[in-house]
Amino acid sequence: MNEGKPGTPGASEGPDGDFELARPNRTPSPGTGPDGDYELSRPLAGSGHWDTPAGPATTGPYDASTGSGVAYADPPADDTAEPAEARGATTTGAKVSATPAAPGTEAPATDADTPAPAQGATPDLTAATPAPGTEAPAPAPVPAQPHPTPLHDPDPYSTPPYGEPGPWAPAPPVQHPAATPAHGVAVSASEAAPAAPAAPVVQDAPVVDPWARYDPWAAPASAPLQQADPVEEDVKRRRGRRRSALITGALVIALVSGVAGGVVGVQLERNGGIGAVELPQAGVEAPDRDPDSVAGIAAQALPSVVTLHVSGGGSAGTGTGFVLDDRGHILTNDHVVEPAGEDGEITVTFHSGDTAEATVVGRDSGYDLAVVRVKGVRGLSPLPLGNSDNVQVGDPVVAIGAPFDLAGTVTSGIISARERPITAGGEKGDGSDVSYVDALQTDAPINPGNSGGPLLDGKGRVIGINSAIRSADGGLDPEGGQSGSIGLGFAIPINQGKRVAEELIRSGKATHPVIGITLDMQYSGDGARVAAEGSDGGPAVSTGGPGAKAGIRSGDVITKVDGRPVHSGEELIVKTRAHRPGDELELTLERDGKERTVTLVLGSSDGD
C-alpha cells in the first residue's frame, strides 16, 4: 500500500493507485530465486535497514524531499558513486527500478517503504544526502498513489504458500528508518524523526535473518501458553470444593441437629413431654386370689416355708424346709443338715425375713429325712399335710424352695408318675447314706436348693418332700448335680414322710420295715435274688424273721410285690420301705423254674 510516499502511477498500478505486483517470468536471471521469482531483500535484525549481498552495512539519511533513505552497501573505497544507469538501475524520486536481467521479463516495482535494489545495482547517494552544513528541505506534499499491480495473477484456489515466503506472501512488518545525518554532520533533536533512534550497527556484526523462523500461519508469539486439558483439572477442583462444602454442611447440620435434639430431649424429660402421656391401665384390685390357683396356693404356703443355711465340718449348704407344728418342728432332707454334723450350725430364715438358730431333732439317711427345731419363735403356721395315696398322674402341683439360695421361689407342674423307685446318695461308699424312695415324679422345676421343700397339691396341701432330680449327665442324687432342672424331679411321698417325721420327733430314730433276707445286689437278671449268705457271713435268710417264716430260701428270685413286677434288688427295697412295719406283704417268687406266692408280715429295724 502507498502510504503517502511519492511515486508515479504507471502501467503496473492498480485501479486504486497502488502498485500491483506482477508475477515475473519463470526465466531465471540475476537477482531471481531458484524458481524464477525475485527474492526480496531482507532487513537487518533490529536495525530496520535492508541488507546487501556484500560489504559492511551503512545507513543513509532519510531525504524527505525525495522520499529516499535506505540502507546501502558501502561505496567503493574512493567514495566515488557510479551512476546508477551504468549499473543497469535507474533512480527516480522515491522509486528504484531494476532493469530485468533477461529480455521479456518485467522488473518488479518496489514500494518506497521497502526499497529492494537488484543485485549489482548501486543507488545514487547524492540524491539522499544533503550538503554538509545545510538543512534538509521540507518534504513537499505527495499525492496518493494507486497500489502497484501484483506480480502474479490472483490464485483461484486460494492455496496457502508453504516453505520460504515468496513475493505473494504477506510482507513482513516494515519500519520507517530514522533520519540520520551524513558522516560528521550533527542533526538537532527537533529535526530528527519522532521515532526511536535505530540501534547502532557494529562493523562486521553477524547478520541475523529475521525471515529464518518466520511463519505467516503461526500463532502470535505473545499468545499465552495453556496446559493440556485444563478443563478436566478445573472440573475436579470444582467437584472437590463442592464435595468439601457438602460434607462441611452435613457435619454442621448434624451437629446442630444433635444439640437441638439433646436440648429438646432434656426439656421433654424434665417437663414430662410436650403433653401428658397416660397409657390405659387396669385399676387396683384386691390381692386375694382363688385358693386353688397357683397364686392362692403360694400365698398360703410361703409363710410356712423356710430356708436353711447349714455349715460345719469344713462344708456348707443351703436347703428348704417347712413347718410341721406350732412348737417349731421343721421337716427337711437328711442330706441338707448332714454338713452340720454333731456341732455344726443351722440358721433358719422365715419368709418374713426373721432368722433363728435351729438344732437337729433326728435324722434318717435311708429315707433321706430329718427334723430340726427352732426355739423362741411364736406365731408359726404349719402347712397342712395331704395324702399321697390319693395323687393321680396329671394332677397339678406347686413346688416351693430356695434354688441356688433364691428364697421363696415358686414353680408349678404336674405329677408325671407315681411309685417311681429311686436311690440317692451313696457318696460314702459303704451304702449307709443311700436312700430308697418310692417317689412321686413331677415336671415342676426343681433345682439345687429346693431339697426339703414341700410339693403341694391343688389345694395347698403337702403331698411330697422334694428330694432329688435327674441331671443332664444322667446322675441322680439329692442335689442332682449343678446342671439344673430338666423336668425330672422326685419327691418323697408325704405318707412315708409323715410316719418318719413322727418317729424322729418322738424318739429321734425311724424304724424301717424289713423282710429279714439278704439280697444279691450283683444279680443282673429280672427280679431280686436272695443271696447265698448274709453280709456278716451268716445265713442269707434271718432265722425267725418274716422271710424265714414265709418259707423263703437262699437262691429264690422274687419277681412281684403285691402283684407288681420287681426288676431289681433296689426296687424290692423301695417297695418294702413304702410300707410300715407290721404291714402284710404278698411276694411272688421262682424256685427251680416254678413260681409260687408267699405272704408275710413286715418286721422292724432301728434304721439299719
CSV table of C-alpha atoms in Angstrom, one decimal, residues 194-520:
chain,number,residue,atom,x,y,z
A,194,PRO,CA,10.0,11.3,16.4
A,195,ALA,CA,10.7,7.6,16.1
A,196,ALA,CA,13.2,6.0,18.4
A,197,PRO,CA,16.8,6.1,17.1
A,198,ALA,CA,17.9,3.0,15.4
A,199,ALA,CA,20.3,0.7,17.3
A,200,PRO,CA,23.9,1.2,16.2
A,201,VAL,CA,25.3,-1.3,13.8
A,202,VAL,CA,28.6,-2.8,14.7
A,203,GLN,CA,31.0,-3.3,11.9
A,204,ASP,CA,31.4,-7.0,10.7
A,205,ALA,CA,28.5,-7.9,13.1
A,206,PRO,CA,26.9,-11.2,12.3
A,207,VAL,CA,23.8,-10.9,10.2
A,208,VAL,CA,20.6,-12.2,11.8
A,209,ASP,CA,18.0,-13.3,9.4
A,210,PRO,CA,14.5,-12.4,10.7
A,211,TRP,CA,13.0,-14.5,8.0
A,212,ALA,CA,14.6,-17.7,9.1
A,213,ARG,CA,11.8,-18.5,11.6
A,214,TYR,CA,9.0,-16.5,10.0
A,215,ASP,CA,5.8,-18.5,9.7
A,216,PRO,CA,2.8,-16.4,8.4
A,217,TRP,CA,0.4,-19.1,9.7
A,218,ALA,CA,1.9,-19.5,13.2
A,219,ALA,CA,0.0,-18.2,16.3
A,220,PRO,CA,1.3,-14.9,17.7
A,221,ALA,CA,4.3,-15.3,19.9
A,222,SER,CA,2.6,-13.4,22.6
A,223,ALA,CA,-0.3,-15.9,22.9
A,224,PRO,CA,-0.4,-17.3,26.4
A,225,LEU,CA,0.6,-21.0,26.8
A,226,GLN,CA,-2.0,-23.4,28.2
A,227,GLN,CA,-1.6,-26.7,29.9
A,228,ALA,CA,-3.1,-29.7,28.2
A,229,ASP,CA,-6.7,-30.5,29.2
A,230,PRO,CA,-7.1,-27.7,31.8
A,231,VAL,CA,-10.9,-28.2,31.8
A,232,GLU,CA,-10.7,-31.6,33.5
A,233,GLU,CA,-8.5,-30.3,36.2
A,234,ASP,CA,-10.9,-27.4,36.8
A,235,VAL,CA,-13.8,-29.8,37.0
A,236,LYS,CA,-12.0,-31.9,39.5
A,237,ARG,CA,-11.2,-28.9,41.6
A,238,ARG,CA,-14.7,-27.6,41.4
A,239,ARG,CA,-16.1,-31.0,42.3
A,240,GLY,CA,-13.6,-31.3,45.2
A,241,ARG,CA,-14.6,-27.9,46.5
A,242,ARG,CA,-18.3,-28.7,46.1
A,243,ARG,CA,-17.8,-32.1,47.9
A,244,SER,CA,-15.9,-30.4,50.7
A,245,ALA,CA,-18.6,-27.8,51.0
A,246,LEU,CA,-21.4,-30.5,51.1
A,247,ILE,CA,-19.5,-32.6,53.8
A,248,THR,CA,-18.9,-29.5,55.9
A,249,GLY,CA,-22.6,-28.5,55.6
A,250,ALA,CA,-23.7,-32.0,56.5
A,251,LEU,CA,-21.4,-32.0,59.6
A,252,VAL,CA,-22.7,-28.7,60.7
A,253,ILE,CA,-26.3,-29.8,60.2
A,254,ALA,CA,-25.7,-33.0,62.1
A,255,LEU,CA,-24.0,-31.1,65.0
A,256,VAL,CA,-26.8,-28.5,65.2
A,257,SER,CA,-29.5,-31.3,65.0
A,258,GLY,CA,-27.8,-33.2,67.8
A,259,VAL,CA,-27.5,-30.2,70.0
A,260,ALA,CA,-31.1,-29.2,69.3
A,261,GLY,CA,-32.3,-32.8,69.9
A,262,GLY,CA,-30.4,-33.0,73.2
A,263,VAL,CA,-31.9,-29.8,74.4
A,264,VAL,CA,-35.4,-30.8,73.4
A,265,GLY,CA,-34.9,-34.2,75.0
A,266,VAL,CA,-33.8,-32.7,78.2
A,267,GLN,CA,-36.7,-30.4,78.2
A,268,LEU,CA,-39.2,-33.2,77.5
A,269,GLU,CA,-37.7,-35.3,80.2
A,270,ARG,CA,-37.8,-32.6,82.8
A,271,ASN,CA,-41.3,-31.3,81.8
A,272,GLY,CA,-42.9,-34.7,81.2
A,273,GLY,CA,-43.1,-34.3,77.4
A,274,ILE,CA,-45.0,-31.9,75.2
A,275,GLY,CA,-48.3,-33.2,76.6
A,276,ALA,CA,-49.3,-35.5,79.3
A,277,VAL,CA,-49.0,-39.2,78.2
A,278,GLU,CA,-51.1,-41.6,80.0
A,279,LEU,CA,-51.5,-45.2,78.9
A,280,PRO,CA,-54.5,-47.3,79.7
A,281,GLN,CA,-54.0,-49.4,82.8
A,282,ALA,CA,-56.1,-51.6,85.0
A,283,GLY,CA,-57.3,-50.3,88.3
A,284,VAL,CA,-56.2,-51.5,91.7
A,285,GLU,CA,-57.6,-55.0,92.5
A,286,ALA,CA,-57.8,-57.0,95.7
A,287,PRO,CA,-54.7,-59.1,96.4
A,288,ASP,CA,-56.7,-62.1,97.2
A,289,ARG,CA,-56.7,-65.0,94.7
A,290,ASP,CA,-58.6,-68.2,94.2
A,291,PRO,CA,-57.2,-70.5,96.9
A,292,ASP,CA,-57.0,-73.3,94.3
A,293,SER,CA,-54.8,-71.1,91.9
A,294,VAL,CA,-51.1,-71.2,92.0
A,295,ALA,CA,-51.0,-67.6,93.4
A,296,GLY,CA,-53.5,-68.6,96.1
A,297,ILE,CA,-51.6,-71.7,97.0
A,298,ALA,CA,-48.3,-69.8,97.1
A,299,ALA,CA,-49.8,-67.0,99.2
A,300,GLN,CA,-51.0,-69.6,101.8
A,301,ALA,CA,-47.8,-71.7,101.8
A,302,LEU,CA,-45.0,-69.2,101.7
A,303,PRO,CA,-45.2,-68.1,105.4
A,304,SER,CA,-44.7,-71.7,106.4
A,305,VAL,CA,-41.7,-72.4,104.1
A,306,VAL,CA,-38.2,-71.7,105.5
A,307,THR,CA,-34.7,-71.5,104.1
A,308,LEU,CA,-31.9,-73.4,105.9
A,309,HIS,CA,-28.2,-72.4,105.9
A,310,VAL,CA,-26.0,-75.1,107.3
A,311,SER,CA,-22.3,-75.0,108.0
A,312,GLY,CA,-19.8,-77.2,109.8
A,313,GLY,CA,-17.1,-79.7,109.2
A,314,GLY,CA,-15.5,-77.6,106.5
A,315,SER,CA,-18.6,-77.6,104.3
A,316,ALA,CA,-21.8,-75.6,103.9
A,317,GLY,CA,-25.0,-75.8,102.1
A,318,THR,CA,-28.5,-74.3,101.5
A,319,GLY,CA,-31.8,-76.1,101.6
A,320,THR,CA,-35.5,-75.7,102.2
A,321,GLY,CA,-37.9,-77.0,104.9
A,322,PHE,CA,-41.5,-76.4,106.0
A,323,VAL,CA,-43.1,-76.0,109.5
A,324,LEU,CA,-44.8,-79.1,110.9
A,325,ASP,CA,-46.3,-77.7,114.0
A,326,ASP,CA,-46.5,-74.7,116.2
A,327,ARG,CA,-43.8,-76.0,118.5
A,328,GLY,CA,-41.1,-75.2,116.0
A,329,HIS,CA,-40.5,-78.6,114.3
A,330,ILE,CA,-39.4,-78.3,110.7
A,331,LEU,CA,-39.1,-81.2,108.2
A,332,THR,CA,-36.3,-81.3,105.6
A,333,ASN,CA,-34.0,-83.7,103.9
A,334,ASP,CA,-31.2,-85.5,105.7
A,335,HIS,CA,-28.6,-84.5,103.1
A,336,VAL,CA,-29.5,-80.8,103.8
A,337,VAL,CA,-28.5,-81.0,107.5
A,338,GLU,CA,-25.7,-83.5,107.1
A,339,PRO,CA,-22.9,-80.9,106.9
A,340,ALA,CA,-23.7,-79.6,110.4
A,341,GLY,CA,-22.7,-83.0,111.9
A,342,GLU,CA,-22.7,-83.0,115.8
A,343,ASP,CA,-21.5,-79.4,116.4
A,344,GLY,CA,-22.4,-77.6,113.2
A,345,GLU,CA,-24.6,-74.5,112.9
A,346,ILE,CA,-28.1,-74.3,111.3
A,347,THR,CA,-29.8,-71.0,110.7
A,348,VAL,CA,-33.4,-70.8,109.7
A,349,THR,CA,-34.8,-67.8,107.7
A,350,PHE,CA,-38.5,-67.3,107.5
A,351,HIS,CA,-40.4,-65.7,104.7
A,352,SER,CA,-40.8,-62.6,106.8
A,353,GLY,CA,-37.0,-62.3,106.9
A,354,ASP,CA,-36.7,-63.2,110.6
A,355,THR,CA,-33.9,-65.7,111.4
A,356,ALA,CA,-33.5,-68.2,114.2
A,357,GLU,CA,-31.0,-70.9,115.2
A,358,ALA,CA,-32.1,-74.5,114.9
A,359,THR,CA,-31.0,-77.9,116.3
A,360,VAL,CA,-31.3,-81.4,114.9
A,361,VAL,CA,-34.1,-83.5,116.5
A,362,GLY,CA,-33.5,-86.6,114.4
A,363,ARG,CA,-32.4,-87.8,111.0
A,364,ASP,CA,-32.6,-90.9,108.9
A,365,SER,CA,-30.4,-91.4,105.8
A,366,GLY,CA,-32.4,-94.4,104.5
A,367,TYR,CA,-35.4,-92.3,104.0
A,368,ASP,CA,-33.4,-89.1,103.5
A,369,LEU,CA,-35.5,-87.2,106.0
A,370,ALA,CA,-34.6,-85.1,109.1
A,371,VAL,CA,-36.3,-82.9,111.6
A,372,VAL,CA,-34.9,-79.7,113.2
A,373,ARG,CA,-36.4,-77.4,115.7
A,374,VAL,CA,-36.3,-73.6,116.3
A,375,LYS,CA,-36.9,-72.1,119.8
A,376,GLY,CA,-38.2,-68.8,120.9
A,377,VAL,CA,-40.3,-68.3,117.8
A,378,ARG,CA,-44.0,-67.6,118.0
A,379,GLY,CA,-46.8,-67.4,115.5
A,380,LEU,CA,-45.7,-70.3,113.3
A,381,SER,CA,-48.2,-71.6,110.7
A,382,PRO,CA,-47.8,-75.3,110.0
A,383,LEU,CA,-48.5,-76.5,106.4
A,384,PRO,CA,-51.4,-78.9,106.1
A,385,LEU,CA,-50.5,-82.4,105.1
A,386,GLY,CA,-52.2,-84.3,102.2
A,387,ASN,CA,-52.5,-88.0,101.3
A,388,SER,CA,-50.0,-89.2,98.7
A,389,ASP,CA,-52.1,-92.3,98.0
A,390,ASN,CA,-54.8,-90.0,96.5
A,391,VAL,CA,-52.4,-88.4,94.0
A,392,GLN,CA,-53.0,-89.3,90.3
A,393,VAL,CA,-50.8,-88.8,87.3
A,394,GLY,CA,-51.6,-85.4,85.8
A,395,ASP,CA,-52.7,-83.7,89.0
A,396,PRO,CA,-51.3,-80.1,89.2
A,397,VAL,CA,-48.6,-79.5,91.8
A,398,VAL,CA,-46.7,-76.5,93.1
A,399,ALA,CA,-43.1,-76.6,94.4
A,400,ILE,CA,-41.6,-74.0,96.7
A,401,GLY,CA,-38.0,-73.7,97.7
A,402,ALA,CA,-34.7,-71.7,97.5
A,403,PRO,CA,-32.9,-72.8,94.3
A,404,PHE,CA,-29.4,-71.5,94.3
A,405,ASP,CA,-30.2,-69.6,97.5
A,406,LEU,CA,-33.1,-67.7,95.9
A,407,ALA,CA,-35.6,-68.0,98.8
A,408,GLY,CA,-39.3,-68.2,98.2
A,409,THR,CA,-39.1,-69.4,94.6
A,410,VAL,CA,-42.5,-70.9,93.4
A,411,THR,CA,-42.7,-73.2,90.4
A,412,SER,CA,-45.6,-75.4,89.1
A,413,GLY,CA,-46.2,-78.5,87.2
A,414,ILE,CA,-48.0,-81.8,87.3
A,415,ILE,CA,-47.5,-85.3,88.7
A,416,SER,CA,-45.6,-87.2,86.0
A,417,ALA,CA,-45.6,-90.6,87.6
A,418,ARG,CA,-46.2,-92.4,90.9
A,419,GLU,CA,-44.3,-95.0,92.9
A,420,ARG,CA,-41.1,-94.3,90.9
A,421,PRO,CA,-38.3,-96.3,92.7
A,422,ILE,CA,-35.2,-94.3,93.0
A,423,THR,CA,-32.0,-94.4,95.1
A,424,ALA,CA,-30.0,-91.4,96.0
A,425,GLY,CA,-26.7,-90.7,97.9
A,426,GLY,CA,-24.0,-93.3,98.1
A,427,GLU,CA,-21.1,-90.9,98.5
A,428,LYS,CA,-19.7,-92.7,101.5
A,429,GLY,CA,-19.2,-95.9,99.5
A,430,ASP,CA,-20.5,-98.3,102.2
A,431,GLY,CA,-24.1,-97.7,101.3
A,432,SER,CA,-25.0,-96.2,104.7
A,433,ASP,CA,-26.1,-93.0,103.0
A,434,VAL,CA,-28.1,-94.5,100.2
A,435,SER,CA,-31.8,-93.6,100.3
A,436,TYR,CA,-34.5,-95.7,98.8
A,437,VAL,CA,-37.6,-93.8,97.8
A,438,ASP,CA,-40.8,-94.9,96.1
A,439,ALA,CA,-41.1,-91.4,94.8
A,440,LEU,CA,-43.6,-89.1,93.1
A,441,GLN,CA,-42.2,-87.8,89.8
A,442,THR,CA,-43.0,-84.3,88.8
A,443,ASP,CA,-42.1,-81.9,86.0
A,444,ALA,CA,-42.3,-78.9,88.2
A,445,PRO,CA,-38.9,-77.2,88.0
A,446,ILE,CA,-36.7,-78.3,91.0
A,447,ASN,CA,-33.1,-77.2,91.3
A,448,PRO,CA,-30.3,-77.5,93.9
A,449,GLY,CA,-31.6,-75.7,97.0
A,450,ASN,CA,-35.2,-77.0,96.5
A,451,SER,CA,-34.3,-80.1,98.6
A,452,GLY,CA,-36.5,-80.5,101.6
A,453,GLY,CA,-39.2,-78.1,100.3
A,454,PRO,CA,-42.9,-79.0,100.0
A,455,LEU,CA,-44.6,-80.3,96.9
A,456,LEU,CA,-48.2,-79.1,97.2
A,457,ASP,CA,-51.4,-80.3,95.6
A,458,GLY,CA,-54.1,-78.2,94.0
A,459,LYS,CA,-55.5,-77.3,97.5
A,460,GLY,CA,-52.2,-76.3,99.0
A,461,ARG,CA,-51.6,-79.5,101.0
A,462,VAL,CA,-48.3,-81.2,101.2
A,463,ILE,CA,-48.2,-84.4,99.2
A,464,GLY,CA,-44.4,-84.8,99.0
A,465,ILE,CA,-40.9,-83.6,100.1
A,466,ASN,CA,-38.7,-82.6,97.1
A,467,SER,CA,-35.6,-84.7,97.3
A,468,ALA,CA,-33.8,-85.4,94.1
A,469,ILE,CA,-33.6,-84.5,90.4
A,470,ARG,CA,-32.3,-86.3,87.4
A,471,SER,CA,-29.4,-84.2,86.0
A,472,ALA,CA,-28.5,-83.9,82.3
A,473,ASP,CA,-25.4,-86.1,82.8
A,474,GLY,CA,-27.6,-89.0,83.9
A,475,GLY,CA,-26.7,-88.8,87.6
A,476,LEU,CA,-29.3,-89.0,90.3
A,477,ASP,CA,-28.6,-87.6,93.8
A,478,PRO,CA,-30.4,-85.4,96.3
A,479,GLU,CA,-28.9,-82.2,94.7
A,480,GLY,CA,-29.0,-83.6,91.2
A,481,GLY,CA,-25.6,-82.0,90.4
A,482,GLN,CA,-25.4,-78.4,89.4
A,483,SER,CA,-26.9,-78.7,85.9
A,484,GLY,CA,-30.4,-77.5,86.9
A,485,SER,CA,-33.8,-78.9,86.2
A,486,ILE,CA,-34.6,-80.9,83.1
A,487,GLY,CA,-38.1,-81.6,84.1
A,488,LEU,CA,-37.4,-84.8,86.1
A,489,GLY,CA,-37.9,-84.1,89.8
A,490,PHE,CA,-38.7,-86.6,92.5
A,491,ALA,CA,-40.4,-86.2,95.9
A,492,ILE,CA,-40.8,-88.5,98.9
A,493,PRO,CA,-44.5,-89.3,99.4
A,494,ILE,CA,-45.9,-87.4,102.3
A,495,ASN,CA,-47.4,-90.6,103.8
A,496,GLN,CA,-43.9,-92.0,104.2
A,497,GLY,CA,-42.5,-88.7,105.4
A,498,LYS,CA,-45.3,-88.2,108.0
A,499,ARG,CA,-44.5,-91.6,109.6
A,500,VAL,CA,-40.8,-91.0,109.7
A,501,ALA,CA,-41.2,-87.4,111.0
A,502,GLU,CA,-43.4,-88.6,113.8
A,503,GLU,CA,-40.8,-91.3,114.8
A,504,LEU,CA,-38.0,-88.8,114.6
A,505,ILE,CA,-39.8,-86.3,116.8
A,506,ARG,CA,-40.8,-89.0,119.3
A,507,SER,CA,-37.5,-90.9,119.6
A,508,GLY,CA,-35.0,-89.3,117.3
A,509,LYS,CA,-35.0,-92.5,115.2
A,510,ALA,CA,-37.1,-94.0,112.5
A,511,THR,CA,-37.9,-97.7,112.0
A,512,HIS,CA,-37.7,-99.5,108.7
A,513,PRO,CA,-40.0,-102.3,107.6
A,514,VAL,CA,-37.9,-105.5,106.8
A,515,ILE,CA,-38.4,-109.0,105.3
A,516,GLY,CA,-35.4,-110.4,107.1
A,517,ILE,CA,-33.3,-111.5,104.0
A,518,THR,CA,-30.1,-110.5,102.3
A,519,LEU,CA,-30.3,-109.8,98.6
A,520,ASP,CA,-27.6,-110.4,95.9
